[in-house]
PDB file of N, CA and C in Angstrom:
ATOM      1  N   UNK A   1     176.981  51.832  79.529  1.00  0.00           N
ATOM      2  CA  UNK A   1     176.673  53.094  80.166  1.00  0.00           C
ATOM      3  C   UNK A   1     177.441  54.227  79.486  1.00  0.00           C
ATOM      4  N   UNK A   2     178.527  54.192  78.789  1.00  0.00           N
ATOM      5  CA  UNK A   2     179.734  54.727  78.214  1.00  0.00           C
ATOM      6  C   UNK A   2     178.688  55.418  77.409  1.00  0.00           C
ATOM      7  N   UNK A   3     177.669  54.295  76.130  1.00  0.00           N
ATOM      8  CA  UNK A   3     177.519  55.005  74.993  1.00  0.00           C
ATOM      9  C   UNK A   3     176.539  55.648  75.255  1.00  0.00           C
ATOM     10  N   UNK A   4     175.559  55.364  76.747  1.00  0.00           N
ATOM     11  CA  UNK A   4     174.238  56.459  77.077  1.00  0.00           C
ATOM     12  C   UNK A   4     175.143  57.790  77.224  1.00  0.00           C
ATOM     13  N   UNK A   5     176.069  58.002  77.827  1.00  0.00           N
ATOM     14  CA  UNK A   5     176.551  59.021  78.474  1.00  0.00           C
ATOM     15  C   UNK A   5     177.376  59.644  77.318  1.00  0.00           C
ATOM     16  N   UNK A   6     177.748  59.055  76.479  1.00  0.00           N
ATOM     17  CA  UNK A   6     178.320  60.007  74.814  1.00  0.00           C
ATOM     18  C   UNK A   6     177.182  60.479  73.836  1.00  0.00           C
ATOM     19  N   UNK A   7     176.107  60.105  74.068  1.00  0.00           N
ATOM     20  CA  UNK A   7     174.911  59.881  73.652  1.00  0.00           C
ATOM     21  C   UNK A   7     174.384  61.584  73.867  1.00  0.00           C
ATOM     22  N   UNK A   8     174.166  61.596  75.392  1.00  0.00           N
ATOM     23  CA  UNK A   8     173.929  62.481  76.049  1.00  0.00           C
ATOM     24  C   UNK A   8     174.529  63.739  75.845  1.00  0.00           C
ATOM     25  N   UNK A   9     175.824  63.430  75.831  1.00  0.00           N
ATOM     26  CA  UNK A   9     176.851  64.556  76.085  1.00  0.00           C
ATOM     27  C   UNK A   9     176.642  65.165  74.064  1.00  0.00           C
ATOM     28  N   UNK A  10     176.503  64.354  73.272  1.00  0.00           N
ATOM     29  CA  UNK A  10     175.687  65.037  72.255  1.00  0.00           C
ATOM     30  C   UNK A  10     175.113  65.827  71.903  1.00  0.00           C
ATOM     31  N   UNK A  11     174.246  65.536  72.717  1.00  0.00           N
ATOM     32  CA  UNK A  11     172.941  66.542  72.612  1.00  0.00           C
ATOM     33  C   UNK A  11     173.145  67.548  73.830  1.00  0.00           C
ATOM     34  N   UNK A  12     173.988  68.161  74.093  1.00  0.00           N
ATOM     35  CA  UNK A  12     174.194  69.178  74.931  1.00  0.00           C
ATOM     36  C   UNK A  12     173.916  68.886  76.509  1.00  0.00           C
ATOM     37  N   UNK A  13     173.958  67.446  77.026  1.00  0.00           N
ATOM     38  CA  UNK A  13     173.521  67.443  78.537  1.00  0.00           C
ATOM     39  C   UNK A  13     174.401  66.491  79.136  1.00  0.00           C
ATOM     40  N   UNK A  14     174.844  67.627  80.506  1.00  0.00           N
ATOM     41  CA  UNK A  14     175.311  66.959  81.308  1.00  0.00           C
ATOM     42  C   UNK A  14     174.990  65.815  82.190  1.00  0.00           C
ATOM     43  N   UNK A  15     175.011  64.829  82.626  1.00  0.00           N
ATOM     44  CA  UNK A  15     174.345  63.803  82.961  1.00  0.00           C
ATOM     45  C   UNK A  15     174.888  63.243  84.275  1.00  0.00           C
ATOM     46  N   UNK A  16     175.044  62.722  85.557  1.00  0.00           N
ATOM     47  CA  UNK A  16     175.223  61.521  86.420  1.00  0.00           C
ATOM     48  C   UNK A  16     174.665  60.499  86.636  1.00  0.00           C
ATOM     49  N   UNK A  17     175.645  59.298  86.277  1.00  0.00           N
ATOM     50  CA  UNK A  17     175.069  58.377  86.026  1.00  0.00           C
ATOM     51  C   UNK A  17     175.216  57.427  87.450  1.00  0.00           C
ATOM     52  N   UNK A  18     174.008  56.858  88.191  1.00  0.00           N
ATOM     53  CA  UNK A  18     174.664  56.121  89.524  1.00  0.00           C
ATOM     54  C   UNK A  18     175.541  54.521  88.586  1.00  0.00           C
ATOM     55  N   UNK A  19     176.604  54.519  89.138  1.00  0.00           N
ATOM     56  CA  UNK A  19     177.710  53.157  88.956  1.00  0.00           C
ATOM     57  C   UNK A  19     177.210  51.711  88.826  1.00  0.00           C
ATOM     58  N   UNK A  20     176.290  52.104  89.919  1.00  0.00           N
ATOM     59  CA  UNK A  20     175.528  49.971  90.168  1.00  0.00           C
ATOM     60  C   UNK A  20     173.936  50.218  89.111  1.00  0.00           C
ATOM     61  N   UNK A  21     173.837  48.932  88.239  1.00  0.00           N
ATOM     62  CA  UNK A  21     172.095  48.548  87.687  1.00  0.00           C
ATOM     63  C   UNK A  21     171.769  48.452  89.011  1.00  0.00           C
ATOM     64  N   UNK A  22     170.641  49.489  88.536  1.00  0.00           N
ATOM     65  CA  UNK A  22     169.244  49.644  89.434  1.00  0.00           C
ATOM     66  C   UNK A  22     168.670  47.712  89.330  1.00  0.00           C
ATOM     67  N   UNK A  23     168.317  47.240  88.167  1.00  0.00           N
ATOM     68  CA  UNK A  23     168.104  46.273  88.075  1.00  0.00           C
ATOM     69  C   UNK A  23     168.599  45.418  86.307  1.00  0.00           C
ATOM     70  N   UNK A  24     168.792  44.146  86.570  1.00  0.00           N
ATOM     71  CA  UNK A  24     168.864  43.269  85.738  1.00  0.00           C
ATOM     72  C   UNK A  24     167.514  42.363  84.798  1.00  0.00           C
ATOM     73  N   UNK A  25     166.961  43.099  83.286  1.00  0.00           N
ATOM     74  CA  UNK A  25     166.178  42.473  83.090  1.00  0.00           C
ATOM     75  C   UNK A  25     166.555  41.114  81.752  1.00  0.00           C
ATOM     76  N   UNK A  26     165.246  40.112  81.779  1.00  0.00           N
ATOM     77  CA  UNK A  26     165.727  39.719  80.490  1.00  0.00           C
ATOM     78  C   UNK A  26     164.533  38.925  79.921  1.00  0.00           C
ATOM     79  N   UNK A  27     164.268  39.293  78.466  1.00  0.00           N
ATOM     80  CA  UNK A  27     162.863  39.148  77.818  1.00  0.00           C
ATOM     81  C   UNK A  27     163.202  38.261  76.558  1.00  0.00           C
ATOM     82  N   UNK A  28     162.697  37.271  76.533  1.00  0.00           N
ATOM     83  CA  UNK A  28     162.869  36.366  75.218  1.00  0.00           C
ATOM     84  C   UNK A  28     161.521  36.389  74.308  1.00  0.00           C
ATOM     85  N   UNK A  29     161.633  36.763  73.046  1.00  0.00           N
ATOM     86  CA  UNK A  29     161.073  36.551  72.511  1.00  0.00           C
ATOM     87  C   UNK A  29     161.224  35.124  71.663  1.00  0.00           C
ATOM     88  N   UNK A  30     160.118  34.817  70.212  1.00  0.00           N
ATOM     89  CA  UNK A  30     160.599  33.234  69.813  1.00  0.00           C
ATOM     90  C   UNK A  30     161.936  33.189  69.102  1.00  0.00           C
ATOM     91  N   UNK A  31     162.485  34.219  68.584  1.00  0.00           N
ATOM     92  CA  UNK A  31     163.881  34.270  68.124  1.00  0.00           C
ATOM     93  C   UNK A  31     164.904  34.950  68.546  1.00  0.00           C
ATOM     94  N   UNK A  32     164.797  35.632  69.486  1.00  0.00           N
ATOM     95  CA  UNK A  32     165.719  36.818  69.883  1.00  0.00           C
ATOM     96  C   UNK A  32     165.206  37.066  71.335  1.00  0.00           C
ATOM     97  N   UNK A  33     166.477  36.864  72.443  1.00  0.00           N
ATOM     98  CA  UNK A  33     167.005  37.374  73.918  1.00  0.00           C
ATOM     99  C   UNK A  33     167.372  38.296  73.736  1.00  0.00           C
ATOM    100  N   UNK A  34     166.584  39.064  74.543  1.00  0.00           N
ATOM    101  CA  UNK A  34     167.501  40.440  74.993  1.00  0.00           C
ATOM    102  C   UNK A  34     167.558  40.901  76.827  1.00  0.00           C
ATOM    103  N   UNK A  35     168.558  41.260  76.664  1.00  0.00           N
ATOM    104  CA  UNK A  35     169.155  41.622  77.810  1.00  0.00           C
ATOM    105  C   UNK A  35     169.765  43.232  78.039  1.00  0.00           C
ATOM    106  N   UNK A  36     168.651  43.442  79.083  1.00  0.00           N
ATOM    107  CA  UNK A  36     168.339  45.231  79.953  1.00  0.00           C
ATOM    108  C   UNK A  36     169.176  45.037  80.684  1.00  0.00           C
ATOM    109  N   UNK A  37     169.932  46.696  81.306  1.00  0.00           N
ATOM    110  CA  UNK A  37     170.742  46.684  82.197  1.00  0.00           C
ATOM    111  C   UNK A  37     169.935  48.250  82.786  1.00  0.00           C
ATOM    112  N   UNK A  38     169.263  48.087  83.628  1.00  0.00           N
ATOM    113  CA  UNK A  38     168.730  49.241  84.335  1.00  0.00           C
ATOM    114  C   UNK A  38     169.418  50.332  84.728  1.00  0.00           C
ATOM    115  N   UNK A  39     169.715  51.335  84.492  1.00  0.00           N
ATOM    116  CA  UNK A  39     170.750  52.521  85.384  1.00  0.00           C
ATOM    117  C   UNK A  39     169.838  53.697  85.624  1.00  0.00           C
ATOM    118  N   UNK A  40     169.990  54.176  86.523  1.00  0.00           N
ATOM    119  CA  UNK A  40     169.492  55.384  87.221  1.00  0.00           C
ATOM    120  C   UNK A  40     170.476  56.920  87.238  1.00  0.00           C
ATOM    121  N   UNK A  41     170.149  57.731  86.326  1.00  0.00           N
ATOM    122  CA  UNK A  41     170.542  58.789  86.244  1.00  0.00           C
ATOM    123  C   UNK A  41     169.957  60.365  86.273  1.00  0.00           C
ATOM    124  N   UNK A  42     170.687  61.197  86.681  1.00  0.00           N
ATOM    125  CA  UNK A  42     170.037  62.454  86.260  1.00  0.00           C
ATOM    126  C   UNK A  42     170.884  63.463  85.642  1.00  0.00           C
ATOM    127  N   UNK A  43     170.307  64.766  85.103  1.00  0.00           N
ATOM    128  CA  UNK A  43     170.712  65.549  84.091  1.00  0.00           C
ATOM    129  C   UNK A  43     170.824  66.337  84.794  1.00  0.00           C
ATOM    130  N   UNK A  44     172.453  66.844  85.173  1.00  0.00           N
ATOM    131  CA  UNK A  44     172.670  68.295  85.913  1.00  0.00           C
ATOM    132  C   UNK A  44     172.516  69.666  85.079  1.00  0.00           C
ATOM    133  N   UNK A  45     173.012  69.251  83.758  1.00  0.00           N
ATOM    134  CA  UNK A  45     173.066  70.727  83.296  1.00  0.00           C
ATOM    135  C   UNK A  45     172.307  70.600  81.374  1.00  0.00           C
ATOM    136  N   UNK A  46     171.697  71.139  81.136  1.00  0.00           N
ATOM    137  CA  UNK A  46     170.766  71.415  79.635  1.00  0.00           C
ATOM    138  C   UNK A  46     169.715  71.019  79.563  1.00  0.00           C
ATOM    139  N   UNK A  47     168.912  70.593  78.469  1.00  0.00           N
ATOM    140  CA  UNK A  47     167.587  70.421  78.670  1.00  0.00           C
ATOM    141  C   UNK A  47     167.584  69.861  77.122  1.00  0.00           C
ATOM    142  N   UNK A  48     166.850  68.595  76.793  1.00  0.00           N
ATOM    143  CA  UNK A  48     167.057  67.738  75.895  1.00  0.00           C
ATOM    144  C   UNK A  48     165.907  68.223  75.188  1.00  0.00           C
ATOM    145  N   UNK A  49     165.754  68.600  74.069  1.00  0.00           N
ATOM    146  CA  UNK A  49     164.620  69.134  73.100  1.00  0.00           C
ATOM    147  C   UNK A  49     163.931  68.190  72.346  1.00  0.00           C
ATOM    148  N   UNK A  50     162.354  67.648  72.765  1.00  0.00           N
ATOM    149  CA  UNK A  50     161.596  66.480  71.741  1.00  0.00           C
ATOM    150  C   UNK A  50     162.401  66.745  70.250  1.00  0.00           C
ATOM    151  N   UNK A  51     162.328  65.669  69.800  1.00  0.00           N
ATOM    152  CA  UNK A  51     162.475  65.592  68.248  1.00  0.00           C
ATOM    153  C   UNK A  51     162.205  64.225  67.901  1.00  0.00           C
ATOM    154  N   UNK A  52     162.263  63.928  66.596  1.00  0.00           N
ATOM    155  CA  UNK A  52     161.774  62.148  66.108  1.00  0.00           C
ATOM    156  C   UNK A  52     162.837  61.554  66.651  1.00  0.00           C
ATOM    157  N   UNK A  53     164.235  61.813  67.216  1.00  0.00           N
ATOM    158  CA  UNK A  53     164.546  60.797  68.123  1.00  0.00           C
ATOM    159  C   UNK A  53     164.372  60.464  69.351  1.00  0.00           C
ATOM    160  N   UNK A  54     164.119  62.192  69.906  1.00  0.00           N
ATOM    161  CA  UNK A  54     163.994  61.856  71.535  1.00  0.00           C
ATOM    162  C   UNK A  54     162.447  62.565  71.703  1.00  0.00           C
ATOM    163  N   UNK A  55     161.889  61.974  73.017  1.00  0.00           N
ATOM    164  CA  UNK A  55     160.490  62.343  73.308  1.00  0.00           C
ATOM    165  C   UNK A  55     160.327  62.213  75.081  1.00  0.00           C
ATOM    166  N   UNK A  56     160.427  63.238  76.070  1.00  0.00           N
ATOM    167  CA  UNK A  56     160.694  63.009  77.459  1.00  0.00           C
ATOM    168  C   UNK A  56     158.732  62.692  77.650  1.00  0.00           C
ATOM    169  N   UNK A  57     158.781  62.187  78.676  1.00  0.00           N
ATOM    170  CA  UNK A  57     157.369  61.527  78.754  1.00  0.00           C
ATOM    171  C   UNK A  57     157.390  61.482  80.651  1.00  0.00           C
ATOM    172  N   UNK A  58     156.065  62.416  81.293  1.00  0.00           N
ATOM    173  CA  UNK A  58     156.532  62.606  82.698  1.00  0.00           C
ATOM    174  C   UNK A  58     156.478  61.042  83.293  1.00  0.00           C
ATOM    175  N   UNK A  59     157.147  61.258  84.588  1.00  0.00           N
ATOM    176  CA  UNK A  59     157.213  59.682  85.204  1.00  0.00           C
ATOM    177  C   UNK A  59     155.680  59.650  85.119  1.00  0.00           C
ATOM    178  N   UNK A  60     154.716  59.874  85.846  1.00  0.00           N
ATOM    179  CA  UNK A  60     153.926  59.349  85.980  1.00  0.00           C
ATOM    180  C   UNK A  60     152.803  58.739  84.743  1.00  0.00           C
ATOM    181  N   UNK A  61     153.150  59.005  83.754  1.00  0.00           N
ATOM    182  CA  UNK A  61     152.450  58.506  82.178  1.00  0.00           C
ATOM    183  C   UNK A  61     153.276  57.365  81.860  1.00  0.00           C
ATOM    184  N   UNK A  62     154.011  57.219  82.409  1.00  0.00           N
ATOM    185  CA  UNK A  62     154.997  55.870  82.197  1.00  0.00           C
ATOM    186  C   UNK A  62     154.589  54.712  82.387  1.00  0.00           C
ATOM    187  N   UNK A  63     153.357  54.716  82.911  1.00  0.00           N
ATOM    188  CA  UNK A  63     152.889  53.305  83.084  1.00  0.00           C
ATOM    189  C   UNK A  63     151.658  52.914  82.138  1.00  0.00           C
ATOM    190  N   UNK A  64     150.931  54.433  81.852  1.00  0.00           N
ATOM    191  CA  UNK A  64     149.965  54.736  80.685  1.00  0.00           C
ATOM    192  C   UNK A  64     150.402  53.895  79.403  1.00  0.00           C
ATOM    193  N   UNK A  65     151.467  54.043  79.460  1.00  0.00           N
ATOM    194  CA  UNK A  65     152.040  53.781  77.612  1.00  0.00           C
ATOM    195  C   UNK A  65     151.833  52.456  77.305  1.00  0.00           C
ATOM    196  N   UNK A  66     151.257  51.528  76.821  1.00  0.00           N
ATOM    197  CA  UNK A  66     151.181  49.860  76.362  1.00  0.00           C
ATOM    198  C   UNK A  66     152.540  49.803  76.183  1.00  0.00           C
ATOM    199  N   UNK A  67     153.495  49.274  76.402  1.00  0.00           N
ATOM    200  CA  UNK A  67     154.698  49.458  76.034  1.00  0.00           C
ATOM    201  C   UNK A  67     155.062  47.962  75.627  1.00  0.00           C
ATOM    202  N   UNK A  68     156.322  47.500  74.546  1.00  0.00           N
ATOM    203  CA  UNK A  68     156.277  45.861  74.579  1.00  0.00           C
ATOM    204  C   UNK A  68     156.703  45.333  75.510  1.00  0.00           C
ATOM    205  N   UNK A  69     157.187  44.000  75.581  1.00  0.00           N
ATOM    206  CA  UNK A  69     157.126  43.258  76.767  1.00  0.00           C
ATOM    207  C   UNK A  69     158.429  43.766  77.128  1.00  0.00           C
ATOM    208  N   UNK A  70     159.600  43.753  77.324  1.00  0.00           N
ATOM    209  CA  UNK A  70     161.021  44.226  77.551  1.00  0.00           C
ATOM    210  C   UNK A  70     160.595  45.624  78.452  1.00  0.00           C
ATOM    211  N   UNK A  71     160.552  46.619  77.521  1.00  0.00           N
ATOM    212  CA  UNK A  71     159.795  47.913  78.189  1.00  0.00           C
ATOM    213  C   UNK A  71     159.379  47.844  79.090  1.00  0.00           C
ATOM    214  N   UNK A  72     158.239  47.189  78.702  1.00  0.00           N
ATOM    215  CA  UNK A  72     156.914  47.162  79.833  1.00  0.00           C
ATOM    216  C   UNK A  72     157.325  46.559  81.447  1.00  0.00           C
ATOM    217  N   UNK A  73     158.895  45.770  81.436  1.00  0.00           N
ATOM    218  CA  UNK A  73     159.079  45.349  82.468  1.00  0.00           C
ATOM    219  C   UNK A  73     159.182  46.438  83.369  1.00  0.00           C
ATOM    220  N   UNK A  74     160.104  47.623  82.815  1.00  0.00           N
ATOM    221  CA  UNK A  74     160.510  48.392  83.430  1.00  0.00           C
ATOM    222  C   UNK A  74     159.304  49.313  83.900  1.00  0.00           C
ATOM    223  N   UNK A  75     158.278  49.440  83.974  1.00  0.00           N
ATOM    224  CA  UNK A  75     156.888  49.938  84.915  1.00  0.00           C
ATOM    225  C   UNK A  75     156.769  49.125  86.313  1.00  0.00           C
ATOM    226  N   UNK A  76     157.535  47.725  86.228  1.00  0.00           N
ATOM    227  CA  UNK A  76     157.343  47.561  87.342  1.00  0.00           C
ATOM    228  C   UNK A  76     158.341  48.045  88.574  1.00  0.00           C
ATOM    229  N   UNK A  77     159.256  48.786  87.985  1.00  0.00           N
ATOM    230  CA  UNK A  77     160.563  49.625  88.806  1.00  0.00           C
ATOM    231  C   UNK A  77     160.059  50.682  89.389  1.00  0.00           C
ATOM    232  N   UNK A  78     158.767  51.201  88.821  1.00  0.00           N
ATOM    233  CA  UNK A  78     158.484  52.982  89.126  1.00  0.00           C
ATOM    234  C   UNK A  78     157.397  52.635  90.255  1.00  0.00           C
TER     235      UNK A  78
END
């Protein structure tokens, strides 16, 4: 959560982050586990500008997106 929130503070935005994962995911592919840690936050102060790294996308298109399997878990949170 440390490096979302240095991440953030980067790019000019203030952030609160809630303490507890929203949820615990975990997606295996045939060579490689990976392991999600869900957190729920919001941005008190700036406004994060699209660029080729970042791209804000409204909640509700969030489920629109084919997303891969890992991702895609997280549509079932919203």
């Amino acid at each position: 959560m440390k490096l979302l929130q240095d991440c953030l503070t980067e790019q000019g935005l203030t952030a609160r982050m809630e303490p507890a994962a929203v949820q615990e995911l975990c997606h295996v592919f045939s060579h490689k586990k990976w392991h999600l840690v869900v957190y729920e936050g919001y941005v008190e102060e700036g406004s994060l500008k699209e660029s080729e790294v970042w791209q804000w996308l409204p909640l509700a298109d969030y489920t629109k997106i084919p997303w891969a399997g890992p991702h895609g878990k997280l549509t079932a949170l919203l």
